[in-house]
Amino acid sequence: MDRADIGIVGLGVMGQMLALNMARNGYRVAGYDVNADKVAQFNQNYGERNVIGCANQDAFIEVLQIPRRIMMMVPAGQAVDAVIASLKDVLEKGDLLIDGGNSHFSDTERRAQMLADIGLHFIGTGVSGGEYGALWGPSIMPGGPQEAWHLVKPIFEAVAAKVNDEPCVTYIGPGGAGHYVKMVHNGIEYAVMQLIAEAYDVLSRGLGLSPAQLHEVFDTWNESAAEDEGSLASYLVEITADIFAKVDDETGKPLVAVILDEAKQKGTGKWTSQDALDLGGATPTINAAVEARIISAYKEERVKASEVLAGPTPAYDGDRPLFIEAMRDALFMANLCAYAQGFALLRLASAEYGYDLDYSEIAKIWRGGCIIRAAILEDIHAAFAADPDLTNLLLDETFSAMVMARQGALRRVVGYATANGIPVPALSSALAYFDGYRSARLPANLTQAQRDYFGAHTYRRIDREGSFHTGWQELEA
Ligand code: 6PG
């Protein structure tokens, strides 16, 4: 019997699609799942495609080439620990375990350490692109020891998405680096999705555009050539255009109009915000996106509040095509601010956790396969290639010119939405990030004075070195 080149544990949709992708690229793949029905179905549906579903863990271990390469495609959290616990005693020194789920990077660090102690290689990798990506080419973000990476490099390069014939996978860094970068990818994903949702809200509630008109607008934005300055061509804009065109079979209404407005979340966006706060990173647009999902979940409360708390009724009487143009530029600029926040967080994490990240390479592998793939990533890749130490994307020459040319549009959109009672937390956070970052002097001098006033926390002065305290009030002890 031919031994398998790689094994996949977890035959959910992602695991199955990845297995088929590997098989299509010439690798023999063994699959295993604790759910026997999934294994049987896998064999029945794809048995003739160089894949073999194994009925039990022993058979799975037996069929793998040595050193064994096993990729776990199970939900993040306890399931990963359970699979590791069940495999670690039957694997041999030199075998490789890969976690391809959205694990928290600190779990990956812990597991890597535990497995290294017993001589097993471990890779924690981000895999982005959903089911379609898993089957036809995801973006892959592997982290762990270099030695372990080399054991799986050819397979990952074969299955990854390709842009200009280059695979969308690169070694990210040690320990939890791969999962960290995937987490920030998802933080940016949350931000861009929320920015698009706000553009939809302003254009529909604010300007009265129908789903059919929105389809046209988003389709035009996505169709702009990737090389055009300020192009919004991207996967998320493309699927948004598709969504607006979809009609509900049951009601004949646009499907988007009958979908409940409560956004779910599995946690990666929140983790990005949490770690940014821990590291002292400003990611306001990602945070706004996380909070927007939270407030969306208060559906019942919002419905009640809408009957009590009246606000303005949106009415637009200006030039519509001009406003739609402004929205395009505003969305581009706000997207760029979200990417800038994500990459600035990666810089902090790289220093804090010793990841030694290569931002240009990260932008490069995000150009294809992943959910945030977008024309703008080509320019981000170029910006970091030209200056690997760039502190913030907004300071790159090309990007600074772009945001300066578009800030008027973002101000106009945020101004209109605010005046008309349409919430735009992500768009306005991006503008505030831009304005805060470009302010040589912020009102934090007053904050310091207040801290010193009530808590004797001291302050520094602009005209001399040292730490100062002022007796702001008479104390009568
Ligand atoms: C990807 C996606 C993927 C998943 C998100 C959804 O890169 O392919 O990010 O990982 O769809 O985790 O996250 P939420 O459920 O939190 O929206």
XYZ file of C-alpha atoms and ligand atoms in Angstrom:
494
model
C 0.000 0.000 0.000
C 1.252 3.501 -0.851
C 2.007 5.470 2.266
C 0.501 8.922 2.592
C 2.671 12.059 2.338
C 0.589 13.939 4.865
C -2.335 13.326 7.207
C -5.218 15.598 8.051
C -7.087 15.306 11.339
C -10.523 16.898 11.212
C -12.596 16.224 8.112
C -14.851 19.261 8.367
C -15.223 21.313 5.216
C -11.855 23.079 5.607
C -10.003 19.805 6.303
C -11.638 18.031 3.371
C -10.997 20.869 0.917
C -7.365 21.171 1.968
C -6.932 17.404 1.563
C -8.361 17.591 -1.969
C -6.082 20.536 -2.787
C -3.033 18.527 -1.643
C -4.187 15.473 -3.593
C -4.702 17.566 -6.729
C -1.128 18.743 -6.335
C 0.211 15.189 -6.365
C 0.358 14.357 -2.662
C -1.233 11.273 -1.158
C -3.342 12.373 1.801
C -4.667 10.374 4.736
C -7.683 11.786 6.556
C -8.989 11.029 10.024
C -11.908 12.254 12.084
C -13.370 11.025 15.374
C -16.730 11.146 13.628
C -16.845 7.864 11.638
C -19.587 9.192 9.349
C -17.322 11.970 8.113
C -14.592 9.444 7.307
C -17.036 7.199 5.446
C -18.390 10.146 3.476
C -14.901 11.363 2.669
C -14.011 7.937 1.214
C -17.277 7.690 -0.633
C -17.089 11.170 -2.181
C -13.390 11.425 -2.920
C -11.952 7.905 -2.522
C -10.612 7.828 -6.071
C -8.673 11.114 -5.700
C -5.441 9.981 -3.985
C -6.967 10.431 -0.532
C -7.701 7.787 2.062
C -10.018 8.219 5.023
C -8.900 6.132 8.015
C -11.437 4.518 10.335
C -9.315 4.904 13.446
C -6.263 6.738 14.719
C -4.013 3.640 14.659
C -4.681 3.018 10.976
C -4.093 6.733 10.303
C -0.715 6.723 12.090
C 0.248 3.497 10.340
C -0.399 4.760 6.814
C 1.771 7.900 7.124
C 5.274 8.175 5.747
C 7.983 8.774 8.356
C 8.697 11.420 9.581
C 4.957 11.821 9.832
C 3.373 15.101 8.850
C -0.021 15.671 10.412
C -2.129 18.764 9.987
C -4.935 19.413 12.464
C -7.958 21.165 10.972
C -10.134 21.244 14.073
C -11.795 24.182 15.853
C -9.447 26.347 17.916
C -9.395 25.736 21.660
C -9.927 22.480 23.522
C -10.292 20.370 20.386
C -6.670 21.125 19.452
C -5.434 20.114 22.910
C -7.536 16.944 22.739
C -6.058 15.916 19.371
C -2.533 16.669 20.598
C -3.130 14.662 23.777
C -4.302 11.687 21.791
C -1.477 11.842 19.209
C 1.553 12.819 21.228
C 2.222 9.409 22.739
C 1.887 7.501 19.488
C 4.060 9.841 17.422
C 7.824 9.431 17.245
C 10.641 11.913 17.655
C 11.023 13.984 14.495
C 7.352 13.773 13.481
C 5.597 17.049 12.692
C 2.267 18.314 13.975
C 0.656 21.333 12.330
C -2.249 23.330 13.728
C -4.098 24.944 10.809
C -6.952 26.452 12.851
C -7.384 29.970 14.220
C -5.627 29.246 17.524
C -4.672 32.008 19.917
C -0.926 32.643 19.534
C -0.329 32.118 23.262
C -1.856 28.608 23.016
C 0.474 27.945 20.099
C 3.500 29.093 22.132
C 2.469 26.758 24.968
C 1.877 23.768 22.681
C 5.127 24.372 20.769
C 7.080 24.319 24.021
C 5.342 21.201 25.313
C 5.875 19.303 22.044
C 9.480 20.466 21.633
C 10.175 18.997 25.086
C 9.208 15.537 23.827
C 11.017 15.857 20.484
C 8.026 16.603 18.242
C 8.048 19.406 15.686
C 5.172 21.841 15.786
C 3.948 24.459 13.339
C 1.078 26.836 14.130
C -0.202 28.197 10.880
C -2.805 30.642 9.738
C -4.810 29.441 6.742
C -7.013 32.063 5.157
C -9.485 31.910 2.331
C -12.448 29.900 3.562
C -13.597 26.706 1.855
C -12.880 27.962 -1.642
C -9.378 29.029 -0.653
C -8.657 25.729 1.068
C -9.572 23.897 -2.128
C -8.099 26.190 -4.787
C -5.343 28.048 -2.949
C -5.319 29.700 0.473
C -2.865 32.187 1.916
C -0.796 30.303 4.490
C 1.047 31.846 7.465
C 3.227 29.207 9.159
C 5.175 29.819 12.380
C 7.500 27.556 14.348
C 11.075 26.305 14.131
C 12.727 26.607 10.684
C 13.521 22.869 10.720
C 9.840 22.044 11.063
C 8.886 24.499 8.318
C 11.218 22.742 5.875
C 9.363 19.472 6.440
C 6.161 20.946 5.046
C 7.404 23.753 2.788
C 7.001 21.906 -0.559
C 3.428 20.883 0.234
C 2.397 24.354 1.419
C 4.028 26.016 -1.586
C 2.197 23.649 -3.915
C -1.256 24.198 -2.419
C -1.077 27.943 -1.665
C -2.683 30.572 -3.895
C -0.326 32.013 -6.527
C 0.169 35.650 -7.474
C 2.483 36.186 -10.453
C 3.447 32.511 -10.049
C 4.643 33.157 -6.485
C 3.006 31.111 -3.720
C 1.103 32.982 -1.021
C 3.031 31.319 1.779
C 6.227 32.250 3.552
C 7.892 31.292 6.797
C 6.573 33.865 9.266
C 8.709 33.379 12.376
C 9.222 31.287 15.515
C 6.663 30.062 18.075
C 3.234 31.626 17.701
C 4.275 34.070 14.953
C 2.109 32.421 12.280
C -1.013 32.511 14.398
C -0.235 36.058 15.520
C -0.050 37.254 11.929
C -3.276 35.394 11.098
C -4.937 37.044 14.101
C -3.943 40.499 12.833
C -5.113 39.490 9.348
C -8.501 38.807 10.916
C -8.416 42.088 12.859
C -7.939 43.912 9.554
C -10.664 41.696 8.056
C -13.079 42.848 10.773
C -12.148 46.502 10.160
C -12.531 46.348 6.380
C -15.842 44.462 6.671
C -17.197 47.082 9.087
C -15.994 49.951 6.861
C -17.815 48.380 3.920
C -20.921 47.881 6.093
C -20.860 51.576 7.023
C -20.468 52.599 3.372
C -23.536 50.440 2.648
C -25.470 52.087 5.503
C -24.605 55.638 4.418
C -25.427 54.912 0.784
C -28.665 53.071 1.507
C -30.069 54.828 4.595
C -28.426 58.143 3.792
C -28.770 58.369 0.011
C -31.557 55.862 -0.576
C -29.642 53.566 -2.927
C -31.346 50.216 -3.569
C -29.496 46.888 -3.391
C -29.448 46.831 -7.208
C -27.812 50.284 -7.269
C -25.419 49.256 -4.527
C -24.483 46.247 -6.616
C -23.533 48.604 -9.458
C -21.523 50.907 -7.168
C -19.535 48.116 -5.508
C -19.045 46.322 -8.797
C -17.600 49.488 -10.360
C -15.316 49.981 -7.369
C -14.091 46.407 -7.621
C -13.616 46.624 -11.383
C -11.230 49.577 -11.207
C -7.852 48.330 -12.414
C -5.573 47.151 -9.623
C -2.905 49.585 -10.869
C -5.239 52.594 -10.635
C -4.329 54.879 -7.769
C -6.754 54.345 -4.919
C -8.229 51.191 -6.429
C -10.708 49.396 -4.192
C -10.334 46.154 -6.160
C -10.475 43.474 -3.491
C -12.119 40.212 -2.531
C -14.352 41.806 0.131
C -15.640 44.518 -2.239
C -16.178 41.870 -4.918
C -18.287 39.598 -2.688
C -20.196 42.632 -1.393
C -21.216 43.462 -4.978
C -22.351 39.837 -5.422
C -24.324 39.894 -2.177
C -26.351 42.941 -3.274
C -27.373 41.114 -6.445
C -28.675 38.021 -4.662
C -32.456 37.608 -4.504
C -34.172 35.572 -1.765
C -35.940 32.576 -3.324
C -38.732 32.611 -0.758
C -39.715 36.272 -0.699
C -38.327 37.586 -3.970
C -36.672 40.378 -1.979
C -32.964 41.172 -2.061
C -31.511 38.546 0.283
C -29.458 41.127 2.200
C -32.689 42.869 3.237
C -34.067 39.774 4.980
C -30.890 38.825 6.853
C -31.013 39.573 10.608
C -28.688 42.459 11.540
C -26.798 40.696 14.347
C -23.129 39.984 13.595
C -21.494 36.954 15.195
C -17.823 36.604 16.007
C -15.526 33.770 16.908
C -12.926 35.911 18.642
C -9.940 36.668 16.430
C -10.882 40.338 15.989
C -11.337 40.759 19.724
C -7.973 39.054 20.364
C -6.324 41.571 18.035
C -7.789 44.470 20.023
C -6.908 42.826 23.333
C -3.306 42.249 22.405
C -3.003 45.710 20.857
C -4.138 47.202 24.168
C -1.640 45.020 26.031
C 1.220 46.081 23.760
C 0.241 49.764 23.680
C -0.792 49.610 20.021
C -3.463 51.940 18.630
C -5.915 49.917 16.510
C -9.044 52.085 16.778
C -10.620 50.950 13.512
C -10.251 47.280 14.444
C -11.624 48.048 17.925
C -14.553 49.949 16.404
C -15.338 46.951 14.212
C -15.339 44.582 17.187
C -17.605 46.940 19.138
C -19.917 47.404 16.161
C -20.472 43.621 16.130
C -21.126 43.737 19.877
C -23.722 46.520 19.609
C -25.321 44.779 16.627
C -26.022 41.826 18.915
C -28.234 43.996 21.186
C -31.011 43.664 18.627
C -33.937 43.615 21.020
C -32.580 46.524 23.049
C -31.903 48.518 19.883
C -35.437 47.997 18.649
C -36.802 49.302 21.959
C -34.350 52.211 22.035
C -35.326 53.183 18.488
C -38.807 53.945 19.809
C -37.482 56.203 22.558
C -34.354 57.891 21.250
C -35.233 59.903 18.174
C -32.546 61.419 15.928
C -32.366 63.146 12.573
C -33.967 61.567 9.530
C -31.312 61.282 6.818
C -31.938 63.467 3.795
C -29.383 64.076 1.074
C -29.961 66.899 -1.339
C -26.521 67.229 -2.912
C -24.938 65.721 -5.994
C -25.260 61.927 -5.657
C -22.570 60.772 -8.113
C -20.142 63.181 -6.430
C -20.997 61.823 -2.994
C -20.554 58.242 -4.204
C -17.120 59.249 -5.525
C -16.315 60.724 -2.123
C -17.451 57.507 -0.471
C -15.079 55.523 -2.664
C -12.129 57.710 -1.658
C -13.226 57.711 1.987
C -13.408 53.916 1.995
C -9.977 53.657 0.412
C -8.423 55.990 2.968
C -10.125 54.296 5.920
C -9.051 50.861 4.633
C -5.504 52.120 4.422
C -5.714 53.385 8.022
C -6.885 49.905 9.101
C -3.957 48.245 7.315
C -1.616 50.857 8.849
C -2.911 49.990 12.336
C -2.527 46.256 11.707
C 1.024 46.552 10.410
C 1.999 48.936 13.227
C 0.719 46.305 15.687
C 2.816 43.656 13.928
C 5.888 45.864 14.506
C 5.160 46.046 18.219
C 4.536 42.304 18.445
C 7.670 41.500 16.487
C 9.759 43.404 19.031
C 7.847 42.171 22.083
C 7.704 38.475 21.174
C 10.938 38.228 19.148
C 9.162 37.231 15.916
C 11.495 39.123 13.558
C 8.634 39.670 11.109
C 9.187 40.640 7.483
C 6.291 43.029 6.710
C 6.992 43.140 3.005
C 6.718 39.334 2.793
C 3.544 39.355 4.887
C 1.934 41.895 2.536
C 3.110 39.776 -0.375
C 1.410 36.580 0.825
C -1.790 38.505 1.581
C -2.073 39.578 -2.072
C -3.816 36.301 -2.949
C -5.885 33.550 -1.353
C -6.859 35.325 1.855
C -10.004 37.233 2.792
C -8.271 40.650 2.877
C -6.595 40.249 -0.517
C -6.761 43.610 -2.262
C -4.968 45.691 -4.865
C -3.629 47.930 -2.085
C -1.448 45.076 -0.776
C 0.801 45.388 -3.814
C 1.646 48.956 -2.720
C 2.001 47.911 0.922
C 4.411 45.188 -0.181
C 6.386 47.782 -2.173
C 6.411 50.274 0.716
C 7.942 47.784 3.170
C 10.313 46.412 0.526
C 11.632 49.966 0.010
C 11.873 50.624 3.759
C 11.661 47.573 6.058
C 11.806 49.919 9.082
C 8.848 52.059 8.013
C 7.158 52.921 11.327
C 3.725 53.558 9.866
C 2.309 53.004 6.381
C 0.846 56.524 6.408
C 4.414 57.859 6.333
C 5.293 56.105 3.084
C 5.568 58.713 0.321
C 2.992 57.108 -1.958
C 0.511 56.540 0.826
C 0.930 59.929 2.489
C 0.124 61.597 -0.845
C -2.901 59.321 -1.254
C -4.366 60.044 2.179
C -3.760 63.755 1.928
C -5.639 63.787 -1.366
C -8.533 61.803 0.139
C -8.936 63.245 3.618
C -11.497 65.757 2.332
C -13.665 62.881 1.095
C -13.460 61.040 4.416
C -14.310 64.238 6.327
C -17.288 64.822 4.049
C -18.665 61.302 4.461
C -18.150 61.231 8.243
C -19.633 64.737 8.505
C -22.733 63.810 6.518
C -23.264 60.537 8.405
C -22.816 62.178 11.798
C -25.136 65.067 11.022
C -27.768 62.612 9.804
C -27.586 60.140 12.664
C -25.994 57.236 10.774
C -23.399 55.488 12.953
C -19.976 55.307 11.305
C -17.693 54.181 14.148
C -15.053 52.619 11.908
C -14.950 55.396 9.295
C -14.745 58.070 11.984
C -12.139 56.114 13.958
C -9.943 55.969 10.852
C -10.236 59.730 10.434
C -9.475 60.307 14.123
C -6.467 57.975 13.842
C -5.196 60.030 10.914
C -5.808 63.321 12.711
C -4.339 62.071 15.983
C -1.267 60.652 14.314
C -0.581 63.840 12.342
C -1.038 66.139 15.371
C 2.299 67.358 16.676
C 0.506 68.506 19.814
C -2.448 66.700 21.387
C -4.462 67.704 24.468
C -2.649 65.096 26.574
C -0.954 68.003 28.391
C -4.296 68.658 30.044
C -4.722 64.969 30.888
C -1.331 65.075 32.590
C -2.285 68.214 34.511
C -5.479 66.512 35.719
C -3.588 63.385 36.768
C -1.153 65.520 38.677
C -3.976 67.594 40.194
C -5.938 64.716 41.705
C -3.246 62.082 42.165
C 0.156 63.817 42.260
C 1.155 61.617 39.300
C 3.631 64.293 38.063
C 4.144 65.609 34.535
C 7.015 66.512 32.228
C 7.515 69.972 30.734
C 8.221 70.991 27.160
C 10.941 73.471 28.175
C 13.118 71.446 30.550
C 13.976 67.895 31.584
C 12.642 66.327 34.726
C 9.492 65.303 36.495
C 7.270 67.966 38.089
C 4.464 68.222 40.560
C 2.365 71.300 41.242
C 0.401 72.003 44.411
C -2.858 72.575 42.525
C -5.023 72.993 45.591
C -4.669 73.996 49.216
C -4.743 70.932 51.419
C -6.017 71.567 54.905
C -4.857 68.519 56.797
C -10.161 33.552 6.863
C -11.250 33.911 7.822
C -11.629 32.718 8.644
C -12.950 32.835 9.370
C -12.976 33.906 10.405
C -14.363 34.327 10.747
O -9.125 34.183 6.932
O -10.377 32.643 6.060
O -10.818 34.926 8.670
O -10.557 32.423 9.485
O -13.974 33.009 8.464
O -12.347 33.381 11.538
O -14.289 34.964 11.954
P -15.537 35.462 12.740
O -16.445 34.280 12.924
O -14.965 35.929 14.022
O -16.161 36.515 11.903
